Tab-separated table of C-alpha atoms in Angstrom:
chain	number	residue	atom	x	y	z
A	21	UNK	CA	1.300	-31.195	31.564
A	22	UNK	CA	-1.953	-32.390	30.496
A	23	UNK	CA	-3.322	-30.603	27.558
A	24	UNK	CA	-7.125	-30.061	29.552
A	25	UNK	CA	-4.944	-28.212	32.775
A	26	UNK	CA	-2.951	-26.576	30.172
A	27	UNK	CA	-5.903	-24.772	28.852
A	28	UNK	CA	-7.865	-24.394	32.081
A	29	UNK	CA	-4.630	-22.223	33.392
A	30	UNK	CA	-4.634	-20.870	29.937
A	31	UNK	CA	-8.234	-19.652	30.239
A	32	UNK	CA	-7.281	-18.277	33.985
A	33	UNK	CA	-4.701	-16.333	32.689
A	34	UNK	CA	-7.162	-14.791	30.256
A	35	UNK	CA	-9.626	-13.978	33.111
A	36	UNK	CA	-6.929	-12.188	34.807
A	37	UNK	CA	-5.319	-10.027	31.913
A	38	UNK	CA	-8.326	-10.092	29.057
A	39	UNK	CA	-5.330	-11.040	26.724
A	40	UNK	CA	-3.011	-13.596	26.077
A	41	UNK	CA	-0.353	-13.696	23.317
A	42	UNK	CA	1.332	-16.850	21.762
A	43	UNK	CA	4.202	-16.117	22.417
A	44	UNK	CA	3.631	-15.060	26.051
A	45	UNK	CA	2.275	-18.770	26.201
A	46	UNK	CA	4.748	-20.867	24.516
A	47	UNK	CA	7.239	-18.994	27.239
A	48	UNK	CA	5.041	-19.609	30.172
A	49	UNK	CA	4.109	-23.778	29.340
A	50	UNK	CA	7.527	-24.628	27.382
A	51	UNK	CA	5.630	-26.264	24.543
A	52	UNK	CA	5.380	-24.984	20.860
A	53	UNK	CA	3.242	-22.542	18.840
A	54	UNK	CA	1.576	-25.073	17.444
A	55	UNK	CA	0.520	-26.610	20.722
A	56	UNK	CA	-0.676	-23.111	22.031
A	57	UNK	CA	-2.841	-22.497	19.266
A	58	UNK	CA	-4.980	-25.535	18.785
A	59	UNK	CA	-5.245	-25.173	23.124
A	60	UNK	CA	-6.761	-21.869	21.920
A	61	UNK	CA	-8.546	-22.946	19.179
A	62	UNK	CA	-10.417	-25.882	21.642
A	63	UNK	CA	-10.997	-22.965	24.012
A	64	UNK	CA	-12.719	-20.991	21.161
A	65	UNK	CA	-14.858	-23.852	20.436
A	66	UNK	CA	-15.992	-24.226	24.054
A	67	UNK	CA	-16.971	-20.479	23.986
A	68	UNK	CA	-15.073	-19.440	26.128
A	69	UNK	CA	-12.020	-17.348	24.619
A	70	UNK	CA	-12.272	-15.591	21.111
A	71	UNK	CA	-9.705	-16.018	18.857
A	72	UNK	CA	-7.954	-12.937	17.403
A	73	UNK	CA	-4.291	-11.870	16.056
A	74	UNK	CA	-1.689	-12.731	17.950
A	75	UNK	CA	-3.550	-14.806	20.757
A	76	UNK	CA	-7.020	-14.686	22.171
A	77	UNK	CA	-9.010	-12.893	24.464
A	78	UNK	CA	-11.502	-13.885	27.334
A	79	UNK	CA	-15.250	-13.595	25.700
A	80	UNK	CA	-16.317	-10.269	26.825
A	81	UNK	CA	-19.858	-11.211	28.052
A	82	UNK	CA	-17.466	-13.695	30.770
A	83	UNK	CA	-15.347	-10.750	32.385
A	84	UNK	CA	-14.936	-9.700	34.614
A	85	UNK	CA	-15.061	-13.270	36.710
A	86	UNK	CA	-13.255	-14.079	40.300
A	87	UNK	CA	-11.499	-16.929	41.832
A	88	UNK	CA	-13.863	-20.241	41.864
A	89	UNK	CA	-12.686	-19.841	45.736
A	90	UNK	CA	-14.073	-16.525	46.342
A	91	UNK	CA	-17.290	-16.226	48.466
A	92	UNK	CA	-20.072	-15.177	46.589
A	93	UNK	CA	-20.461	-12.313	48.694
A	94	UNK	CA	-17.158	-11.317	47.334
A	95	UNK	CA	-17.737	-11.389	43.898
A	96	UNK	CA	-18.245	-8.087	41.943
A	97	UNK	CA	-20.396	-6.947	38.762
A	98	UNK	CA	-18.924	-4.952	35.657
A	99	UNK	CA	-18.673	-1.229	36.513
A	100	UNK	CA	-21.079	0.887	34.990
A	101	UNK	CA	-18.013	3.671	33.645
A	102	UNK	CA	-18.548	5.952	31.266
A	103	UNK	CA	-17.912	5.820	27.626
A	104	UNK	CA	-15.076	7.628	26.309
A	105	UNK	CA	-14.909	7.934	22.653
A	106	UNK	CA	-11.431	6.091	21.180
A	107	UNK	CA	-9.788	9.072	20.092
A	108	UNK	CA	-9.708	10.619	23.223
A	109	UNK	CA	-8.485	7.723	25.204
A	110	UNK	CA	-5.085	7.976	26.891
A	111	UNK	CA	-2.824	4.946	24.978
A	112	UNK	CA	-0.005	4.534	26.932
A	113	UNK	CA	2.886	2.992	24.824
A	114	UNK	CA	4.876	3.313	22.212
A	115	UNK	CA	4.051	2.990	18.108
A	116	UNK	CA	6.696	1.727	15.305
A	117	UNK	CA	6.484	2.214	12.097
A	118	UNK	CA	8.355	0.416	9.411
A	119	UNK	CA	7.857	2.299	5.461
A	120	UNK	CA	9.791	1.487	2.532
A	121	UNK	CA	11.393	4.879	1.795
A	122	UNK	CA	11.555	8.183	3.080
A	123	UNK	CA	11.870	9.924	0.150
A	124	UNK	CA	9.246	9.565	-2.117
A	125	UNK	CA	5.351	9.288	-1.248
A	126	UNK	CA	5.504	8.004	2.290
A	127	UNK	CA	7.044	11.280	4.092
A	128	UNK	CA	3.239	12.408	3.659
A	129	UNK	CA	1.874	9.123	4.723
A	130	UNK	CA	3.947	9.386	7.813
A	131	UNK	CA	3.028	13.012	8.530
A	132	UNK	CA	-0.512	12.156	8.961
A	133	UNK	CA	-0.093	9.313	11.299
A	134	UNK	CA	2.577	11.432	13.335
A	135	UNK	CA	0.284	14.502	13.450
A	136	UNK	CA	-2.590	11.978	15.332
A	137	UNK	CA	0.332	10.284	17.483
A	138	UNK	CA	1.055	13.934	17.981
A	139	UNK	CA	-2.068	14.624	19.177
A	140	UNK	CA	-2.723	12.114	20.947
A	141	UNK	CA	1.277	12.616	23.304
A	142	UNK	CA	1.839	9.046	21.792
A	143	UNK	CA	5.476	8.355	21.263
A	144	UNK	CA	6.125	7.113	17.827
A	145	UNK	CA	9.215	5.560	16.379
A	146	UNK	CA	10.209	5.498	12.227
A	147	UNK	CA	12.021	2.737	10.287
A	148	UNK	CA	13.074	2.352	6.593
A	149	UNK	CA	13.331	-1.189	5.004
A	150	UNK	CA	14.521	0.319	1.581
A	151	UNK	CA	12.431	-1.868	-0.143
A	152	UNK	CA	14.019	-4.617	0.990
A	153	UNK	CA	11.576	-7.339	2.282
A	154	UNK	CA	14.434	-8.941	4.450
A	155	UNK	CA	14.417	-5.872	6.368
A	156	UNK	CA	10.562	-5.773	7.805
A	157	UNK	CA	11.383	-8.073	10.193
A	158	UNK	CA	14.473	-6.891	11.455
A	159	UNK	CA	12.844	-3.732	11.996
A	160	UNK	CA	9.862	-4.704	13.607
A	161	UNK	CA	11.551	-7.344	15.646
A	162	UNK	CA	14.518	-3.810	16.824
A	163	UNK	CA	10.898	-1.513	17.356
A	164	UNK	CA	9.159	-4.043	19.654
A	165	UNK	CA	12.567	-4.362	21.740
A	166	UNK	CA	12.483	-0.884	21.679
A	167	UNK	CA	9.062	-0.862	23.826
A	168	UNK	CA	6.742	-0.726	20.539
A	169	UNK	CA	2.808	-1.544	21.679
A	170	UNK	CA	1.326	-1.562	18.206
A	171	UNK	CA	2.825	-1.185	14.375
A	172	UNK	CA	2.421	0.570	11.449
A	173	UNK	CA	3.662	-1.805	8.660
A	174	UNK	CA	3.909	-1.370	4.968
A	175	UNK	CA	5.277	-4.863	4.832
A	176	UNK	CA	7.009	-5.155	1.289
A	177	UNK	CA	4.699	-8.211	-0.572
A	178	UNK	CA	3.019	-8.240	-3.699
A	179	UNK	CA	-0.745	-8.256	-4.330
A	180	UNK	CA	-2.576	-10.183	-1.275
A	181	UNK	CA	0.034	-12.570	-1.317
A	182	UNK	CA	3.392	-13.567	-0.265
A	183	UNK	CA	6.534	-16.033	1.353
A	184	UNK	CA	4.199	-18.192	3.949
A	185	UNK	CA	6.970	-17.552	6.065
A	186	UNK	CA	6.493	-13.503	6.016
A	187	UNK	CA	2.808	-14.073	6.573
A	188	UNK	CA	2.621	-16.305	9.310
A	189	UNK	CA	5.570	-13.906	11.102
A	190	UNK	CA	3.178	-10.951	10.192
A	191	UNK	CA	-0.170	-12.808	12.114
A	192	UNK	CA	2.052	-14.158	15.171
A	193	UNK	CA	3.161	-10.371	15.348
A	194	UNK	CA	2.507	-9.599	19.685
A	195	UNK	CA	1.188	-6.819	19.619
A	196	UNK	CA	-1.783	-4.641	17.082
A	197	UNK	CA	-0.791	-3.809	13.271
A	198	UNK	CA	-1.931	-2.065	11.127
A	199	UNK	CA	-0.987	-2.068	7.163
A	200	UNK	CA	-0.077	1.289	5.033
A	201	UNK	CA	-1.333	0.629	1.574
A	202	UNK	CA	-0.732	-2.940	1.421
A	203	UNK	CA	-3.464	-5.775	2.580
A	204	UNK	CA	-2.540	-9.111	3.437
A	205	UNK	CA	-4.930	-11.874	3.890
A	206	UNK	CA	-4.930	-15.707	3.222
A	207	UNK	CA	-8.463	-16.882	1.902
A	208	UNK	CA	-7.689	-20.672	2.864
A	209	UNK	CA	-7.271	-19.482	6.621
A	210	UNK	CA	-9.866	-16.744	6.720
A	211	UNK	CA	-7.355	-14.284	7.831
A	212	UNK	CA	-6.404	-11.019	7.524
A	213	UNK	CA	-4.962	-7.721	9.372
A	214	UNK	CA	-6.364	-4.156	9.093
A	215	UNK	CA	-5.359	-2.077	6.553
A	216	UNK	CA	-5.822	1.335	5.234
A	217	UNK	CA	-5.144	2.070	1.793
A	218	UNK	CA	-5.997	4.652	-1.225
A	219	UNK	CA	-8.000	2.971	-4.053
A	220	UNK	CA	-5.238	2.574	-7.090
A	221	UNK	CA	-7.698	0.580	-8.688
A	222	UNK	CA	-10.147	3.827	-8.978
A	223	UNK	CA	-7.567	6.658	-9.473
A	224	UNK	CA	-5.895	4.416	-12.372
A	225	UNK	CA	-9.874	4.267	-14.094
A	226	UNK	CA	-10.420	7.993	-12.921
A	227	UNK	CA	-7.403	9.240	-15.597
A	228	UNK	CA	-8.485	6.629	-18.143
A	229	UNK	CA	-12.299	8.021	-17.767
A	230	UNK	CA	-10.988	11.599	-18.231
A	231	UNK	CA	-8.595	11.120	-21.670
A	232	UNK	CA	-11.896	9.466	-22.600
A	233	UNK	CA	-13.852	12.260	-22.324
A	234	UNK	CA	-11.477	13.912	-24.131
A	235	UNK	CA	-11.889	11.763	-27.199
A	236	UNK	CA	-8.957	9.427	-27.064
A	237	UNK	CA	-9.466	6.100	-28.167
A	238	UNK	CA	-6.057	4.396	-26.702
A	239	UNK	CA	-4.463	4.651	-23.016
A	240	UNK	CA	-1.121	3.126	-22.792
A	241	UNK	CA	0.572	2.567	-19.747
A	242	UNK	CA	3.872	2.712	-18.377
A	243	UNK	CA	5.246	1.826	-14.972
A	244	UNK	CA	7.830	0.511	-12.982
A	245	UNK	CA	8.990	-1.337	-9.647
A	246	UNK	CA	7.476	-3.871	-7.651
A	247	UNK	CA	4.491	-3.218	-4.873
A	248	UNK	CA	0.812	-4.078	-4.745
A	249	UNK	CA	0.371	-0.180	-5.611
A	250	UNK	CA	1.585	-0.830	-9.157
A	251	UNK	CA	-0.545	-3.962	-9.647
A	252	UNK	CA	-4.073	-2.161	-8.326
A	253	UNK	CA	-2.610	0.741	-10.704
A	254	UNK	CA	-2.323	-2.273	-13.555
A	255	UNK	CA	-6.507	-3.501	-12.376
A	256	UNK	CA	-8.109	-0.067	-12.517
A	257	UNK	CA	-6.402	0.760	-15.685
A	258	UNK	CA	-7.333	-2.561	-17.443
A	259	UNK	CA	-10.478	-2.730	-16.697
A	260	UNK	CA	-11.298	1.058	-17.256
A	261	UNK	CA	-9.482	0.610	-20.512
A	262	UNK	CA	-11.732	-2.327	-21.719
A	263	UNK	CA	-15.009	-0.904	-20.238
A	264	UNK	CA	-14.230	2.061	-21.955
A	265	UNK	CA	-13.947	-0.217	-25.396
A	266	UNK	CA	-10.610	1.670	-26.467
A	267	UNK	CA	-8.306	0.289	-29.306
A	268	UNK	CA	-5.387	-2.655	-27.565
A	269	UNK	CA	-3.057	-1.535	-30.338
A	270	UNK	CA	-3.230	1.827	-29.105
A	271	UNK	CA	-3.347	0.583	-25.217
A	272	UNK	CA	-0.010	-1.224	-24.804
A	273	UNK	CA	1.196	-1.703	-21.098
A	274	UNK	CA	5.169	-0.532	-20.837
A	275	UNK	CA	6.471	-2.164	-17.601
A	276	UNK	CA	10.380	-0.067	-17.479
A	277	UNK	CA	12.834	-2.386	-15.886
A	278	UNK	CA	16.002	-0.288	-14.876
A	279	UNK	CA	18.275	-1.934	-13.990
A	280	UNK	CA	18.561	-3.838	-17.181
A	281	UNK	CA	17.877	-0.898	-19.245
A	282	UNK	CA	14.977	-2.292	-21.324
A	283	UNK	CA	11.547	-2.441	-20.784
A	284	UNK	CA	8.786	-5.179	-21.820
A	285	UNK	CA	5.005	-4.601	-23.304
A	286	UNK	CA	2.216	-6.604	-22.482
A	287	UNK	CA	-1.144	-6.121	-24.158
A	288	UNK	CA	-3.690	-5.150	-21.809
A	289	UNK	CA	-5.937	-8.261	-22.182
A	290	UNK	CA	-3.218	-10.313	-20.770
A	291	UNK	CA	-2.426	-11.599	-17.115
A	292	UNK	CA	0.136	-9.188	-15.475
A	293	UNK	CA	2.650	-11.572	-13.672
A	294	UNK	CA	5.868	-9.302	-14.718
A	295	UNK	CA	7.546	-7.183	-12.056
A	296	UNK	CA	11.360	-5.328	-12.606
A	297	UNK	CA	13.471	-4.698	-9.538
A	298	UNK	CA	12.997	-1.144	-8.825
A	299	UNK	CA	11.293	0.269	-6.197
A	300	UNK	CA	9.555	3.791	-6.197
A	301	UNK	CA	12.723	5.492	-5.906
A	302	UNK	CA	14.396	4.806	-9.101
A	303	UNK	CA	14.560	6.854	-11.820
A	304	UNK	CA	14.240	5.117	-15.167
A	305	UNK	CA	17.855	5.307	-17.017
A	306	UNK	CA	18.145	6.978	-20.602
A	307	UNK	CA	18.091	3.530	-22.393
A	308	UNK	CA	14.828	2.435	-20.676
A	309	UNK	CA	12.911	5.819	-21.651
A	310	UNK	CA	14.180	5.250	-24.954
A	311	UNK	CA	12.504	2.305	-25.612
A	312	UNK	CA	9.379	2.924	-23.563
A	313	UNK	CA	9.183	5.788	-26.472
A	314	UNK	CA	9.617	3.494	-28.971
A	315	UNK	CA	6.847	1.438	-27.647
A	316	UNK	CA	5.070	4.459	-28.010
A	317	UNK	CA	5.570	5.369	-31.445
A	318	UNK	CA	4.664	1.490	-32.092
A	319	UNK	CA	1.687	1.731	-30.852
A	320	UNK	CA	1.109	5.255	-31.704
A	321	UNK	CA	-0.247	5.509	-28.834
A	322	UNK	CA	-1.944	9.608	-28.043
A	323	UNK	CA	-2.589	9.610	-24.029
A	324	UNK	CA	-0.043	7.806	-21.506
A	325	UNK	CA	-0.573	7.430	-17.551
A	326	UNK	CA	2.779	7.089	-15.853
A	327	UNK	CA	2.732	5.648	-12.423
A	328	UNK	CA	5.247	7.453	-11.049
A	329	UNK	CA	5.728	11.100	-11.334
A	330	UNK	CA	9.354	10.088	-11.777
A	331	UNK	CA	9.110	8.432	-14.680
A	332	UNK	CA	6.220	10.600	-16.124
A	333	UNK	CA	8.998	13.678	-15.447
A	334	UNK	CA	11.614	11.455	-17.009
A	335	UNK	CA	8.837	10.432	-20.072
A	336	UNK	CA	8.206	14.171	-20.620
A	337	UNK	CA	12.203	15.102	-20.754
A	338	UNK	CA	12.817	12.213	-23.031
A	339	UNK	CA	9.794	12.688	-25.345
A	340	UNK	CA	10.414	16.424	-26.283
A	341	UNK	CA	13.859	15.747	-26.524
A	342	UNK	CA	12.674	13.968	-29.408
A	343	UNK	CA	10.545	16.848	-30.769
A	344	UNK	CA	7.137	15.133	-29.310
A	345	UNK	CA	5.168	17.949	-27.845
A	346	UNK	CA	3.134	17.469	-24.241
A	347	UNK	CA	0.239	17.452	-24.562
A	348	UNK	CA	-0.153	18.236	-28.645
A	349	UNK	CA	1.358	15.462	-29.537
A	350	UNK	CA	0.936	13.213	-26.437
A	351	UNK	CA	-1.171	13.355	-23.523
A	352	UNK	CA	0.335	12.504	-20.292
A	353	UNK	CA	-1.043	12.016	-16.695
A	354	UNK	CA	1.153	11.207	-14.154
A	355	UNK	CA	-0.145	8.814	-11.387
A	356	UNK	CA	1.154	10.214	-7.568
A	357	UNK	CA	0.734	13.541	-7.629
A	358	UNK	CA	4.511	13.821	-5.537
A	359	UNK	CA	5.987	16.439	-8.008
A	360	UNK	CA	3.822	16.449	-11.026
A	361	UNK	CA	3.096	20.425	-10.529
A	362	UNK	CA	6.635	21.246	-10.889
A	363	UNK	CA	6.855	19.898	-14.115
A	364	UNK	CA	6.734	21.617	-17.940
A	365	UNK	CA	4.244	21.377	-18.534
A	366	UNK	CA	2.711	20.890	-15.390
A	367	UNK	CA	1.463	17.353	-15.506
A	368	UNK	CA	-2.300	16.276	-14.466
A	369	UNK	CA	-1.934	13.598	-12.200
A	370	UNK	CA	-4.031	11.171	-9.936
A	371	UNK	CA	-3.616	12.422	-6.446
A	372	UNK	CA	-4.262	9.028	-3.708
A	373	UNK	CA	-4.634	11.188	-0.131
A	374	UNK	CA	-1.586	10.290	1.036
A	375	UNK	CA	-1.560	12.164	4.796
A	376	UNK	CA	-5.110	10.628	4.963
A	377	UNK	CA	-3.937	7.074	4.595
A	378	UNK	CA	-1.423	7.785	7.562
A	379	UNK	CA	-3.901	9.812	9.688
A	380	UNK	CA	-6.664	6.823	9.179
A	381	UNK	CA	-4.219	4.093	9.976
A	382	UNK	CA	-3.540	6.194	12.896
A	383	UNK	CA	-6.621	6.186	14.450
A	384	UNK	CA	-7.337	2.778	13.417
A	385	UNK	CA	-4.128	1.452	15.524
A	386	UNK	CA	-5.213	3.524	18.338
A	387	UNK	CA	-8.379	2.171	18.665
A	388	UNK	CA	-6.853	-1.146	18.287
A	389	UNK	CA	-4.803	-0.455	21.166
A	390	UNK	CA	-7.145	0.816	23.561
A	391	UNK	CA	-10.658	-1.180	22.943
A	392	UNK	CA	-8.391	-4.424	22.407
A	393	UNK	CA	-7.756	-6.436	18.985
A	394	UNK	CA	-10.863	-9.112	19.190
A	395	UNK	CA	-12.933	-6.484	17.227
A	396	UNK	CA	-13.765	-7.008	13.354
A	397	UNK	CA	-10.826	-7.060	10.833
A	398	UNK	CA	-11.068	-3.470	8.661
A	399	UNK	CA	-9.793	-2.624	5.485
A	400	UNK	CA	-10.291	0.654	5.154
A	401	UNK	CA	-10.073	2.323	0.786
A	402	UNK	CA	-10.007	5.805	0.201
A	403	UNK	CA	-10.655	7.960	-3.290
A	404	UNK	CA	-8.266	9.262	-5.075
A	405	UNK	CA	-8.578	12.524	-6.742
A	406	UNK	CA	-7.755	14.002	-10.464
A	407	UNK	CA	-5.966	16.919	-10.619
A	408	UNK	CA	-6.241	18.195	-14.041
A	409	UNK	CA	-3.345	20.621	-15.017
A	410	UNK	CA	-1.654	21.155	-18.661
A	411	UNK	CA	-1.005	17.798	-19.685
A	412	UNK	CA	-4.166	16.820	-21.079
A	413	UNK	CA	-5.560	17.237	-24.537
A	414	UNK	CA	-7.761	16.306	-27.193
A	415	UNK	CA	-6.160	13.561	-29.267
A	416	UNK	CA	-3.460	14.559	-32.224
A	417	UNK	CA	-4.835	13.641	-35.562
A	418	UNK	CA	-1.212	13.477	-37.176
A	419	UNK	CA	0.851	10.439	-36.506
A	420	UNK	CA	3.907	10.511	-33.685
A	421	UNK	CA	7.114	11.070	-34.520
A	422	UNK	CA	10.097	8.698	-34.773
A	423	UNK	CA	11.960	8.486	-31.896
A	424	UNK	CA	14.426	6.835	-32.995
A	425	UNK	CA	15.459	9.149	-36.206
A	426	UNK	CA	17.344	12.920	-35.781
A	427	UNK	CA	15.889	14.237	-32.949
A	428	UNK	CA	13.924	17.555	-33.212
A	429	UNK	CA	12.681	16.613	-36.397
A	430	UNK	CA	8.597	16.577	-37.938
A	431	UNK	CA	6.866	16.481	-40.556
A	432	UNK	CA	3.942	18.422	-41.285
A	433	UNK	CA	1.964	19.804	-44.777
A	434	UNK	CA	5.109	18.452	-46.805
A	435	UNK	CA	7.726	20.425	-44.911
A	436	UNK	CA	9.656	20.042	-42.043
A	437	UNK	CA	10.010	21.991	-38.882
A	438	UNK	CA	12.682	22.178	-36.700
A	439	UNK	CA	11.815	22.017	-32.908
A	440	UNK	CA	14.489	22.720	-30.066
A	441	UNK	CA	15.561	20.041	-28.295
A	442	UNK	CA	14.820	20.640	-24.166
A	443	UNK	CA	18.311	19.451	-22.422
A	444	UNK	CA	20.534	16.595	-23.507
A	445	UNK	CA	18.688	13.541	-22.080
A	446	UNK	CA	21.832	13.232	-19.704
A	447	UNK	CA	19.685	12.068	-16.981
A	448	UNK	CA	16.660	13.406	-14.647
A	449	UNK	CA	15.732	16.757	-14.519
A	450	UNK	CA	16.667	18.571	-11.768
């Protein structure tokens, strides 16, 4: 078929549904993706059809437009109808959503997108990839078999980046997406999908400001797995740490890798590029802990911020199993706020709004899938908060320590002082 009556059917299919997918097309003709989207990217020139994920849609100011054979007689204006605000639009379909884990900081993120599906009598379906980036596809590809209209996707990439191949399947996606606390774009393309996300980048500087105030000169780190969350966590506390003019000796970034039981430091000048093979869920092992405290004593460091509250639980066991004393000796704040309360001390902790991330990306989706997807691409960043609890303190003035002599043991005014050890280090508290 010629490629000009290729794309004037094209365009009359667009006039009759307002949509059209690439995929739907590349079905319909028998010719490739490619083909289909430089015939949409001619039509876009001409004006005629705007280009927008997944396919294009006819220009609004053209609909809604009749057979050329219609008698003019015959041919209608739009319909003045009402206005209906998106949230209380009836969306008839069905919503996947695809998360990494269920066990650890999603369950809230998924509570406040169900509570609007909820609301809304949308029908909503859950998947777990586990971390496991081979799995986001599989899972999408099962929910939109399944009947799924439009996706929440926390797609499992690194920092606005990742395999061409995962991006270009996330853009040809059919139907509207919308990202959990990941953003994907590529800058050579000009693309990008909607996202809705808590600023890591701020809560990470937030903690850093407040052991400032405090008096502490030095912020180390520590953190583990691999996500974009980690990296933003990496950003905010970098630059907060530099702003703030504190000490790099005293500032050492501990990145825990678990599964080999060691752990690496990077000085916080220095490009991150680093990432172990954990994901949220893992709690660091007793050999890793020991040499994050190590790193510690090294650096004699006097305030951490541990992104997660697993390993900030784990860093607290660990360290006064040693005879270090939270927060006397060391100041920690955890970075999730997931179980930090619960802990003893009871940790301060950055606090991302986790139910508001879901409940946003909600609404966002909706709207998506009601008003259409040729609308602006959003990225929508909300504020973190600081909880302050027990954890925090004004800086020691005595040095740390040894981990690695007898444990319970410290020096002070000549003597020494025997301090109970708190369990056996025999793995994460209960």
């Amino acid at each position: 078929m010629p490629a000009e009556l290729r794309r004037s059917r094209i365009l009359d299919l667009a006039r009759t549904r307002g949509f059209v997918r690439v995929t739907d097309l590349v079905a319909d003709f028998q010719v490739s993706t490619m083909t289909i989207r430089r015939d949409l990217a001619a039509l876009a020139e001409r004006g005629v059809i705007e280009r927008v994920h997944g396919g294009g849609v006819l220009r609004r100011e053209l609909a809604p437009v009749v057979s050329e054979a219609a008698d003019d007689a015959q041919r209608t204006r739009p319909a003045q109808r009402e206005v209906v605000p998106a949230r209380e639009r009836i969306v008839s379909g069905q919503v996947g959503i695809v998360v990494p884990t269920g066990a650890y900081y999603f369950p809230q993120v998924v509570a406040g997108a169900r509570r609007v599906f909820d609301a809304r009598k949308v029908r909503r379906a859950l998947a777990i990839s586990n971390y496991q980036p081979a799995q986001d596809r599989m899972l999408a590809r099962q929910l939109l078999d399944a009947g799924a209209t439009g996706l929440l996707l926390t797609p499992n990439v690194t920092l606005d980046e990742g395999a061409p191949e995962l991006l270009d399947w996330l853009f040809e996606l059919p139907v509207p997406v919308v990202l959990m606390e990941r953003t994907v774009q590529i800058p050579v393309r000009d693309r990008a999908l909607c996202s809705v996300r808590a600023d890591h980048e701020l809560g990470a500087a937030r903690a850093v400001r407040h052991l400032a105030r405090l008096g502490h000169r030095g912020v180390a780190l520590v953190t583990q797995g691999q996500s974009q969350t980690k990296s933003r966590v990496i950003n905010g506390w970098r630059a907060a740490v530099a702003t703030a003019g504190m000490d790099p000796a005293g500032s050492p970034l501990i990145i825990t890798s678990p599964a080999a039981n060691r752990c690496s430091e990077i000085n916080h000048y220095s490009d991150v590029n680093h990432c172990s093979d954990a994901g949220y869920s893992a709690w660091p092992t007793n050999d890793a802990m020991a040499a994050v405290l190590q790193r510690l004593y090294h650096s004699q460091a006097t305030a951490v911020l541990v992104h997660s509250d697993q390993t900030a639980l784990s860093l607290v066991h660990h360290a006064r199993g040693h005879g270090w004393r939270i927060p006397e000796d060391l100041s920690v704040i955890a970075y999730d706020d997931e179980i930090a309360e619960m802990a003893d001390p009871p940790l301060t902790a950055v606090s991302p709004p986790k139910r508001w991330v879901g409940q946003g990306a909600a609404h966002l989706l909706l709207e998506l899938m009601t008003d259409g997807i040729a609308g602006p691409v959003r990225h929508v960043v909300v504020e973190p908060e600081l909880v302050v609890r027990a954890s925090t303190l004004r800086p020691r003035t005595t040095s740390l320590p040894n981990p690695g002599s007898a444990a319970g043991t410290r020096c002070e005014g000549g003597g020494q002082r025997e301090v109970l050890r708190h369990g056996d280090g025999e793995g994460p508290l209960a």
